mmCIF file of N, CA, C and O in Angstrom:
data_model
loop_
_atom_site.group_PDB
_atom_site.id
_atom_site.type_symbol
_atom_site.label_atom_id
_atom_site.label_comp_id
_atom_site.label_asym_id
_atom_site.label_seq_id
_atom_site.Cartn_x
_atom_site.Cartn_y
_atom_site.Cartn_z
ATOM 1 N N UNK A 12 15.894 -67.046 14.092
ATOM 2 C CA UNK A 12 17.246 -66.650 14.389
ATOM 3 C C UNK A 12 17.434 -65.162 14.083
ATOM 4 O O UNK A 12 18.503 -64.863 13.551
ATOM 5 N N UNK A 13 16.683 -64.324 14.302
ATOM 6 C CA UNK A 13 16.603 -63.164 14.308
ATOM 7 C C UNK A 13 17.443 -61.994 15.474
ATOM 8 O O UNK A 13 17.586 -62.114 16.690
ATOM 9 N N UNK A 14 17.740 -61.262 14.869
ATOM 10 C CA UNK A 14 18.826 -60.329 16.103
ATOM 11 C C UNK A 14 17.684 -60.406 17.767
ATOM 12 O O UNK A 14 17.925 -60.723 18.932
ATOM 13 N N UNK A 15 16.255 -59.861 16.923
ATOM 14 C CA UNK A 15 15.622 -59.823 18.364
ATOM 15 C C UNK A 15 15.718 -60.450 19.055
ATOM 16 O O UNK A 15 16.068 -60.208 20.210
ATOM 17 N N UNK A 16 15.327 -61.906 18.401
ATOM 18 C CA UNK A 16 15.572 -63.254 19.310
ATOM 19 C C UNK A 16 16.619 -63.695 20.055
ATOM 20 O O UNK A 16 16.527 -64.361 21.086
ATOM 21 N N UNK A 17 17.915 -63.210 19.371
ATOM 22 C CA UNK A 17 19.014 -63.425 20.067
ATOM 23 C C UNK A 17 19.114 -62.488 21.737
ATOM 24 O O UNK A 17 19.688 -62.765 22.790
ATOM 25 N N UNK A 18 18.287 -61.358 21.322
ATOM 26 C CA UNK A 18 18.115 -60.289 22.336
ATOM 27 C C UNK A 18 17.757 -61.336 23.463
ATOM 28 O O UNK A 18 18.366 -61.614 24.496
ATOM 29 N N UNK A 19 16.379 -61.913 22.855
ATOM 30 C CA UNK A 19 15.570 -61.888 24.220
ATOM 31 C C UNK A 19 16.333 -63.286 24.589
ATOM 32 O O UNK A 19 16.080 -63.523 25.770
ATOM 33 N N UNK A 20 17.204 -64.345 24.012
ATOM 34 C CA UNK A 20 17.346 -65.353 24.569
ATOM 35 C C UNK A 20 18.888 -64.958 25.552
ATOM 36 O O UNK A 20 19.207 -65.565 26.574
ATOM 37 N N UNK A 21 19.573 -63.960 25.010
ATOM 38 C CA UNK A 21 20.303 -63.573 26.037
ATOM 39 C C UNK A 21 19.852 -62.888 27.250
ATOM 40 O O UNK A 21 20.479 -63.050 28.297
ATOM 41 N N UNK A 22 18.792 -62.119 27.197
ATOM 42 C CA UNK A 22 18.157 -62.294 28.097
ATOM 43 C C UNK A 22 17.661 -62.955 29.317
ATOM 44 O O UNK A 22 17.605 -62.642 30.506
ATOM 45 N N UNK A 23 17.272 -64.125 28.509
ATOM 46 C CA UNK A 23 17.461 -65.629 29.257
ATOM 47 C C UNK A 23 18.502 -66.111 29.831
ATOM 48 O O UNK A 23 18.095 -66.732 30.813
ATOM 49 N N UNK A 24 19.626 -66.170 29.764
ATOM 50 C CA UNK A 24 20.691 -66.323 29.945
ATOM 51 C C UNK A 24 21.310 -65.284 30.974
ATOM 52 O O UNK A 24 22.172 -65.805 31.682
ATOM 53 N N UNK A 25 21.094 -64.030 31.210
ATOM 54 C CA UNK A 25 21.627 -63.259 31.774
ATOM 55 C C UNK A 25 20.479 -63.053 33.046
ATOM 56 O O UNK A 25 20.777 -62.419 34.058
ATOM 57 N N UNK A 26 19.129 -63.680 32.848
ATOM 58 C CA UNK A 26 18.224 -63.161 33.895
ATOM 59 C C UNK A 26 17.386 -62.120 33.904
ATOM 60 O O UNK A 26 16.566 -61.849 34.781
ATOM 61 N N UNK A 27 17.638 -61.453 32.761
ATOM 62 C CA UNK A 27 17.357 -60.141 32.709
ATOM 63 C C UNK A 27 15.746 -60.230 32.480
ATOM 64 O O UNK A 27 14.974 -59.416 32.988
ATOM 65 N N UNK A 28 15.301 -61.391 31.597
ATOM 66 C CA UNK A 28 13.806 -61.366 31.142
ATOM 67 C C UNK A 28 13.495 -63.494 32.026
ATOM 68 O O UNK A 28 14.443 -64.117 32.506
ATOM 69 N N UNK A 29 12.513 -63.880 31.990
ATOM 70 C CA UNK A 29 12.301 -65.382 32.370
ATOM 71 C C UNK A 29 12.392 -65.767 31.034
ATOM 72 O O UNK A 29 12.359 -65.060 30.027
ATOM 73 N N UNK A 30 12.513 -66.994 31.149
ATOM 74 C CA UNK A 30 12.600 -67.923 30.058
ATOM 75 C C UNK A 30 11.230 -68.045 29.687
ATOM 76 O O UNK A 30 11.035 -68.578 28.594
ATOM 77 N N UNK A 31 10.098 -67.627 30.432
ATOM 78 C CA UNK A 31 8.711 -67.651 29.870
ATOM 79 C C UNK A 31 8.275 -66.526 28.955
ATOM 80 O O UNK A 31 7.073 -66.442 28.706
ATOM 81 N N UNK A 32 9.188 -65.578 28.381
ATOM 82 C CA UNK A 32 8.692 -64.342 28.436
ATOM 83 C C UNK A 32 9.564 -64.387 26.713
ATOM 84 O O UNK A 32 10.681 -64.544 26.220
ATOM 85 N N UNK A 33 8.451 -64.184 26.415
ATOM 86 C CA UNK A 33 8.822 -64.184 24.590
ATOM 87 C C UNK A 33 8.552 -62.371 23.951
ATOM 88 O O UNK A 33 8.446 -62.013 22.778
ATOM 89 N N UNK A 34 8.509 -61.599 25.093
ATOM 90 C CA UNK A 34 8.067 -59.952 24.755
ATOM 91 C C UNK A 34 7.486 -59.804 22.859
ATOM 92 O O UNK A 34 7.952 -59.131 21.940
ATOM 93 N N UNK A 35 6.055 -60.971 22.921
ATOM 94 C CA UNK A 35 5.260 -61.215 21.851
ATOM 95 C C UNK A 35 4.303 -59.623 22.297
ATOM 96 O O UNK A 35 3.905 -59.428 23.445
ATOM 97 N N UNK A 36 4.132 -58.889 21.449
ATOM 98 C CA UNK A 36 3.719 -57.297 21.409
ATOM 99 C C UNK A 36 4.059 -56.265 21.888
ATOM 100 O O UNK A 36 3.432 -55.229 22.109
ATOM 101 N N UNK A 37 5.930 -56.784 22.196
ATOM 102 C CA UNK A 37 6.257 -55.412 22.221
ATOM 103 C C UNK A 37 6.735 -54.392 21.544
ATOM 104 O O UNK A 37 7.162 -54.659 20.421
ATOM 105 N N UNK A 38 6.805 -52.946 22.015
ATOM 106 C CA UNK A 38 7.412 -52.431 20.799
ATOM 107 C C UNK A 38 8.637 -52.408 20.884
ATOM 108 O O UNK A 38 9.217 -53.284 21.526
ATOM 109 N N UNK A 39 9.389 -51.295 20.190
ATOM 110 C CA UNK A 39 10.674 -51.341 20.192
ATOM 111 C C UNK A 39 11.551 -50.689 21.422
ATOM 112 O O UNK A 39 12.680 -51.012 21.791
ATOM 113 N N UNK A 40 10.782 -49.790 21.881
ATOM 114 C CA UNK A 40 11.262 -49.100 23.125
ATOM 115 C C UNK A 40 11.763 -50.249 23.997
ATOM 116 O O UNK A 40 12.899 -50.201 24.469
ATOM 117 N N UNK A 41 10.882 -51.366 24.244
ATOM 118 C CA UNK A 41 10.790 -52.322 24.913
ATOM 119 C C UNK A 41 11.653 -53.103 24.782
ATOM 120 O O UNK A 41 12.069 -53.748 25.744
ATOM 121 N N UNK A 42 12.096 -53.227 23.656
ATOM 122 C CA UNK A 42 12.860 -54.415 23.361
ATOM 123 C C UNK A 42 14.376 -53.388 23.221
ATOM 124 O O UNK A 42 15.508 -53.774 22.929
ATOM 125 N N UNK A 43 14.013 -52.314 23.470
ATOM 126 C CA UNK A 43 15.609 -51.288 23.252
ATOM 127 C C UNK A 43 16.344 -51.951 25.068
ATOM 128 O O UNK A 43 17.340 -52.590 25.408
ATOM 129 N N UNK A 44 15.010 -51.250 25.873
ATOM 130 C CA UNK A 44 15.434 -51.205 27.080
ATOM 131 C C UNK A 44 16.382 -52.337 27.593
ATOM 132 O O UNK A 44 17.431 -52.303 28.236
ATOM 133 N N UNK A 45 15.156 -53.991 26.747
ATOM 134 C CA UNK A 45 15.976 -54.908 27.205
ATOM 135 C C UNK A 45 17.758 -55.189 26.941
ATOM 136 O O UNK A 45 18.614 -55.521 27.762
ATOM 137 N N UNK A 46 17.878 -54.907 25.473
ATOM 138 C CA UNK A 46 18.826 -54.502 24.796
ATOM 139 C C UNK A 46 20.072 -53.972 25.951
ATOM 140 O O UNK A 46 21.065 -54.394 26.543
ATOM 141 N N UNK A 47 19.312 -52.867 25.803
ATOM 142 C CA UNK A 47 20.621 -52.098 26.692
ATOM 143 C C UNK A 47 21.048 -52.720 27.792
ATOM 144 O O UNK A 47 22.238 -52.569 28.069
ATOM 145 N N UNK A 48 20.008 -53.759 28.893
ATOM 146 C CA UNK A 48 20.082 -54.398 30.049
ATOM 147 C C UNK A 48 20.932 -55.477 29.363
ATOM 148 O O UNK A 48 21.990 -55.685 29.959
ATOM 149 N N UNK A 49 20.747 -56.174 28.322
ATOM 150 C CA UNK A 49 21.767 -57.195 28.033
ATOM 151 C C UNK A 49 22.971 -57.085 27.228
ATOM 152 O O UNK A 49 23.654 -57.998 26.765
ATOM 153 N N UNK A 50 23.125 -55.842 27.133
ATOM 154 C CA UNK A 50 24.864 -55.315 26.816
ATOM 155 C C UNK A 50 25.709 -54.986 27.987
ATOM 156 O O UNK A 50 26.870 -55.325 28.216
ATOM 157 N N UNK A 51 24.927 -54.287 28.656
ATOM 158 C CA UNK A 51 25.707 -54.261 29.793
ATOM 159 C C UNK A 51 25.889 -55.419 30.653
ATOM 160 O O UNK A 51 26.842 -55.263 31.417
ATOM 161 N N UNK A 52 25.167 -56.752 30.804
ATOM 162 C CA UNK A 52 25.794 -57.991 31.291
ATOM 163 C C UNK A 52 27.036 -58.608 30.364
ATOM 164 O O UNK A 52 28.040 -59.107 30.872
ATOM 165 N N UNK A 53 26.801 -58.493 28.839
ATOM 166 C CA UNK A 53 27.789 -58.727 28.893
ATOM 167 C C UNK A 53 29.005 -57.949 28.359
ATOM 168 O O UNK A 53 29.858 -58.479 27.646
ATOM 169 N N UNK A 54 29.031 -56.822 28.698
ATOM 170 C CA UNK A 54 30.013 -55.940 29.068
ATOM 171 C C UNK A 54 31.103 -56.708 30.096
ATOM 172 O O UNK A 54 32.332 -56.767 30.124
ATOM 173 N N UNK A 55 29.876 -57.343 31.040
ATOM 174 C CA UNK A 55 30.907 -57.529 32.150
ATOM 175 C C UNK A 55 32.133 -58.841 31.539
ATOM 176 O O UNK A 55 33.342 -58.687 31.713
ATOM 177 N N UNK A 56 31.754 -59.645 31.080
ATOM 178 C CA UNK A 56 32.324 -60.600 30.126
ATOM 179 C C UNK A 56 33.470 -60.328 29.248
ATOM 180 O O UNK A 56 34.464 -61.032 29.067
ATOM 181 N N UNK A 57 33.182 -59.237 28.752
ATOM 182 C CA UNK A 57 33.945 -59.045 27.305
ATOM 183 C C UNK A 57 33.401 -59.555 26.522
ATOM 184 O O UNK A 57 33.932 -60.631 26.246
ATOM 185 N N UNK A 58 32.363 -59.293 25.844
ATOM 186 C CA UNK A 58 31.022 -59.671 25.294
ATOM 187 C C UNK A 58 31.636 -61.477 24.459
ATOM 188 O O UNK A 58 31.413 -61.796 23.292
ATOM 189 N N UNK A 59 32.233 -62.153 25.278
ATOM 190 C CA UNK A 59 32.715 -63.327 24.895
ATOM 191 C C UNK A 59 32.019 -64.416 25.667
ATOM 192 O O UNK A 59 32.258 -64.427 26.874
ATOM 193 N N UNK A 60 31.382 -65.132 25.299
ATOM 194 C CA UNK A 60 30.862 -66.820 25.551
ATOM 195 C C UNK A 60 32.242 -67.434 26.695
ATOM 196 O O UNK A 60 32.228 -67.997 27.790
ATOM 197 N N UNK A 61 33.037 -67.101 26.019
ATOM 198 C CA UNK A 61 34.656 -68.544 26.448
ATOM 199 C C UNK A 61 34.896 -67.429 28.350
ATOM 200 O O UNK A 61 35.647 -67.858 29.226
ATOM 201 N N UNK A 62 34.059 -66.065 28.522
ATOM 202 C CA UNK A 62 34.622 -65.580 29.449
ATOM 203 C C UNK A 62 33.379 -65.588 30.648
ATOM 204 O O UNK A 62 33.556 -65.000 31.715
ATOM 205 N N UNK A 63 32.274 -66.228 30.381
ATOM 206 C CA UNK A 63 31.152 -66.415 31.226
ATOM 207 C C UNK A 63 31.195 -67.446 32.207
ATOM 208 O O UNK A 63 31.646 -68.519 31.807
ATOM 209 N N UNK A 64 30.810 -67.371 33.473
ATOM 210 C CA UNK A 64 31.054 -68.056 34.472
ATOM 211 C C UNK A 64 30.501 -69.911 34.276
ATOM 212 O O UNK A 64 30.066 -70.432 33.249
ATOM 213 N N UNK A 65 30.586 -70.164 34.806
ATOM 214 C CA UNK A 65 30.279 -71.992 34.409
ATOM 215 C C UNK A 65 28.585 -72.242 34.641
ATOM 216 O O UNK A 65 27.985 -73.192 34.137
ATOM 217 N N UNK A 66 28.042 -71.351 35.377
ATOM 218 C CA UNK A 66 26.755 -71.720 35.085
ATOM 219 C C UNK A 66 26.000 -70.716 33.824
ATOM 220 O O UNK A 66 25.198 -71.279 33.079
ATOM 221 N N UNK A 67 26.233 -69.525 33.665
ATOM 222 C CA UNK A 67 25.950 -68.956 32.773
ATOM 223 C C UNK A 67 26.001 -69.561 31.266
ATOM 224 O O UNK A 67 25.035 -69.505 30.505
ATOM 225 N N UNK A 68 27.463 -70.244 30.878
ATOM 226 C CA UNK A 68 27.888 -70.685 29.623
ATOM 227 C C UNK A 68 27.058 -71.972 29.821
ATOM 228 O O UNK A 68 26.490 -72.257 28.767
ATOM 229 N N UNK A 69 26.842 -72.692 30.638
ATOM 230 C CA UNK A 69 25.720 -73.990 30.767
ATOM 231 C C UNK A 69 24.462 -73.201 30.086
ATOM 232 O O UNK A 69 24.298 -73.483 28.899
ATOM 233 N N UNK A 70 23.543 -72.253 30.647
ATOM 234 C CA UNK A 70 22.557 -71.789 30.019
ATOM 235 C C UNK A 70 22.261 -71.217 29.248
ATOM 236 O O UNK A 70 21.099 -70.901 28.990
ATOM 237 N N UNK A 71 23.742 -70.770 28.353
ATOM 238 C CA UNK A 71 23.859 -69.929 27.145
ATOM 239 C C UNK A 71 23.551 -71.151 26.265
ATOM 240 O O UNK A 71 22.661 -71.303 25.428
ATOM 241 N N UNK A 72 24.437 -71.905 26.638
ATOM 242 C CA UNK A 72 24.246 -73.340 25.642
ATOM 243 C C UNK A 72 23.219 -73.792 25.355
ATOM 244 O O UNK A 72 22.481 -73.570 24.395
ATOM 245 N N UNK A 73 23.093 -74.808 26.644
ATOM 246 C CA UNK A 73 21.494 -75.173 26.359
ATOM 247 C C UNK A 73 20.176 -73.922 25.839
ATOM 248 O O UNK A 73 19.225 -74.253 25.131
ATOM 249 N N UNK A 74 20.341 -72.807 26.248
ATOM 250 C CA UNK A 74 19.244 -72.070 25.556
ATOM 251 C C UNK A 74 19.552 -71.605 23.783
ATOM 252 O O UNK A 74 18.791 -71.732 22.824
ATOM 253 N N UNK A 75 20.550 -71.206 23.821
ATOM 254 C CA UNK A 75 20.955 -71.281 22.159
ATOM 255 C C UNK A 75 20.857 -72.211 21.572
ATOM 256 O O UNK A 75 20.162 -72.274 20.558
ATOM 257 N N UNK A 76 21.667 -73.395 22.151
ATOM 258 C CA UNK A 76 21.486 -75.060 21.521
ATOM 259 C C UNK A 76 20.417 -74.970 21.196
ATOM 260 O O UNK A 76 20.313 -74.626 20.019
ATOM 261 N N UNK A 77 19.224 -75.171 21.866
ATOM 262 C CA UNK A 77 17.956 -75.281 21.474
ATOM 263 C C UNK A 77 17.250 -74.531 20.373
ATOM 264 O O UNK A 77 16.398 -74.930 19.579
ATOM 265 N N UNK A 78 17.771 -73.431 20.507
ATOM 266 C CA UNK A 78 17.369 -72.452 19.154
ATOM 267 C C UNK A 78 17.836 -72.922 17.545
ATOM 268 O O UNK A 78 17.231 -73.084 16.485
ATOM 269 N N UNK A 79 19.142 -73.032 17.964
ATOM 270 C CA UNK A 79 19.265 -73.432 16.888
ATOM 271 C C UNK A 79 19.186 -75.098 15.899
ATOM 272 O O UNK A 79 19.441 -75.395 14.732
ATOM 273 N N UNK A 80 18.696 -75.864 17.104
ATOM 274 C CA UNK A 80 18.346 -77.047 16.810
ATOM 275 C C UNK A 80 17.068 -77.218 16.277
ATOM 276 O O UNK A 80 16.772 -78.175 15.561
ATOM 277 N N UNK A 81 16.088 -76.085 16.686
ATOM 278 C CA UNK A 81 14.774 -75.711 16.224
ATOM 279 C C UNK A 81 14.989 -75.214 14.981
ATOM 280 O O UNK A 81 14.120 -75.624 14.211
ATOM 281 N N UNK A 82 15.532 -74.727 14.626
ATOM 282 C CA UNK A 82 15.700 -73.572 13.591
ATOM 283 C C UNK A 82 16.299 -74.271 12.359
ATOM 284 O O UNK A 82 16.072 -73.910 11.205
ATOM 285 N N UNK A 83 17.009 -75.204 12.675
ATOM 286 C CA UNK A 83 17.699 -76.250 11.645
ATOM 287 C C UNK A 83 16.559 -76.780 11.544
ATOM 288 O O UNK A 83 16.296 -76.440 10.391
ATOM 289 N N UNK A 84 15.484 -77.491 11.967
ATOM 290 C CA UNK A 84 14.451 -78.278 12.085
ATOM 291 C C UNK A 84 13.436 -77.906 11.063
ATOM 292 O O UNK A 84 12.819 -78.747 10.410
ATOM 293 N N UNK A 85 13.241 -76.286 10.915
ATOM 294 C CA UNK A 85 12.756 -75.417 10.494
ATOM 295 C C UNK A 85 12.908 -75.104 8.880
ATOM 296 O O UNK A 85 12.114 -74.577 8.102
ATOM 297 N N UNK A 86 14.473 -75.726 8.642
ATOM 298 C CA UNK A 86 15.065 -75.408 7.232
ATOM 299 C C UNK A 86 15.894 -74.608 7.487
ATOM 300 O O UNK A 86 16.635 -74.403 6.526
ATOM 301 N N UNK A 87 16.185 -73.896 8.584
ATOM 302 C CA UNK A 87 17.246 -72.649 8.888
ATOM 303 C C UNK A 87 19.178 -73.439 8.830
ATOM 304 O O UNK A 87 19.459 -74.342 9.618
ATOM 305 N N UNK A 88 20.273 -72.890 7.788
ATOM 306 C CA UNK A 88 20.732 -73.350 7.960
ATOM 307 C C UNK A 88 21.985 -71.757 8.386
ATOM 308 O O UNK A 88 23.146 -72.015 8.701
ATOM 309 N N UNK A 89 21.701 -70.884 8.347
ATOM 310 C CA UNK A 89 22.537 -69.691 8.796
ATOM 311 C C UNK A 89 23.514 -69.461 7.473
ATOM 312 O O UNK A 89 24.348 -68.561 7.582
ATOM 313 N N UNK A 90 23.481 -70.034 6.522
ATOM 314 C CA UNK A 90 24.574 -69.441 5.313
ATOM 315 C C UNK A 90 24.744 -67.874 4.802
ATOM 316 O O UNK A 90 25.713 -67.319 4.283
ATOM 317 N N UNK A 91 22.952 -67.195 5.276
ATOM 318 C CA UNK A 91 22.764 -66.516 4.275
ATOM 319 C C UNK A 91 23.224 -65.365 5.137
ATOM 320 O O UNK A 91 23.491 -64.287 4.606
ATOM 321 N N UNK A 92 23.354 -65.576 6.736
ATOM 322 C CA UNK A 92 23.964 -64.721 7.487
ATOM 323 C C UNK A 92 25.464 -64.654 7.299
ATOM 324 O O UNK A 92 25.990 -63.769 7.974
ATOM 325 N N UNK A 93 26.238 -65.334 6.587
ATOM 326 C CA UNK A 93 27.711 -65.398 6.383
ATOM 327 C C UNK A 93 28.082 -64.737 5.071
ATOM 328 O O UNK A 93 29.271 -64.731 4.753
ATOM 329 N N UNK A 94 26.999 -64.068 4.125
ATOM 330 C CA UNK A 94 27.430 -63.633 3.012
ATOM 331 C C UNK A 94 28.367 -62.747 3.270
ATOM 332 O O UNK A 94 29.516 -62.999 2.905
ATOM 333 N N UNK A 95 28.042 -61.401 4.022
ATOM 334 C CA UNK A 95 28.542 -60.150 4.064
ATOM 335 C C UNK A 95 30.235 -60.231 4.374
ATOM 336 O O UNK A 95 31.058 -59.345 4.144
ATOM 337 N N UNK A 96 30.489 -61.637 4.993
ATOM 338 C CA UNK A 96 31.770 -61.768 5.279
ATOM 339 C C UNK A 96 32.618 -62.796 3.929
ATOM 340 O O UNK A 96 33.624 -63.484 4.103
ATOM 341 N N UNK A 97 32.045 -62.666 2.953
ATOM 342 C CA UNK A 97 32.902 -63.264 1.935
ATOM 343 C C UNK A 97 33.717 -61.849 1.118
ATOM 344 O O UNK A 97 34.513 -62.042 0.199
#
């Protein structure tokens, strides 16, 4: 559950990279470029989930769902990402 990861699975979601494509050795340039390609999709949004078209929010889901169903699986329970906001 890493920022990158979130990168590349929006990615997924936006089209920008395949769902086969885990950018395993890239550097950072690489993963900037994608970056920038997936802010500006959802720019178009209002970088909001609730404002994505009905097939998009279908594949945001199911591809996040999955992440984080793995990741719970894993021992991941996200608390330690909620500190900074206490």
């Amino acid at each position: 559950m890493t920022t990158i990861g979130k990168i590349i699975r929006d990615a997924w979601v936006f089209g920008v990279l395949p769902e086969t494509q885990t950018c395993e050795g890239w550097n950072l340039a690489g993963i900037d470029s994608v970056l920038q390609k997936v802010n500006a999709e959802w720019d178009k949004y209002g970088c909001l989930v609730s404002r994505l078209p009905p097939e998009l929010a279908e594949r945001h889901q199911r591809i996040h769902g999955a992440a984080i169903e793995k990741a719970r699986e894993l021992g991941w329970c996200g608390e330690h990402e909620l500190e900074d906001d206490k």
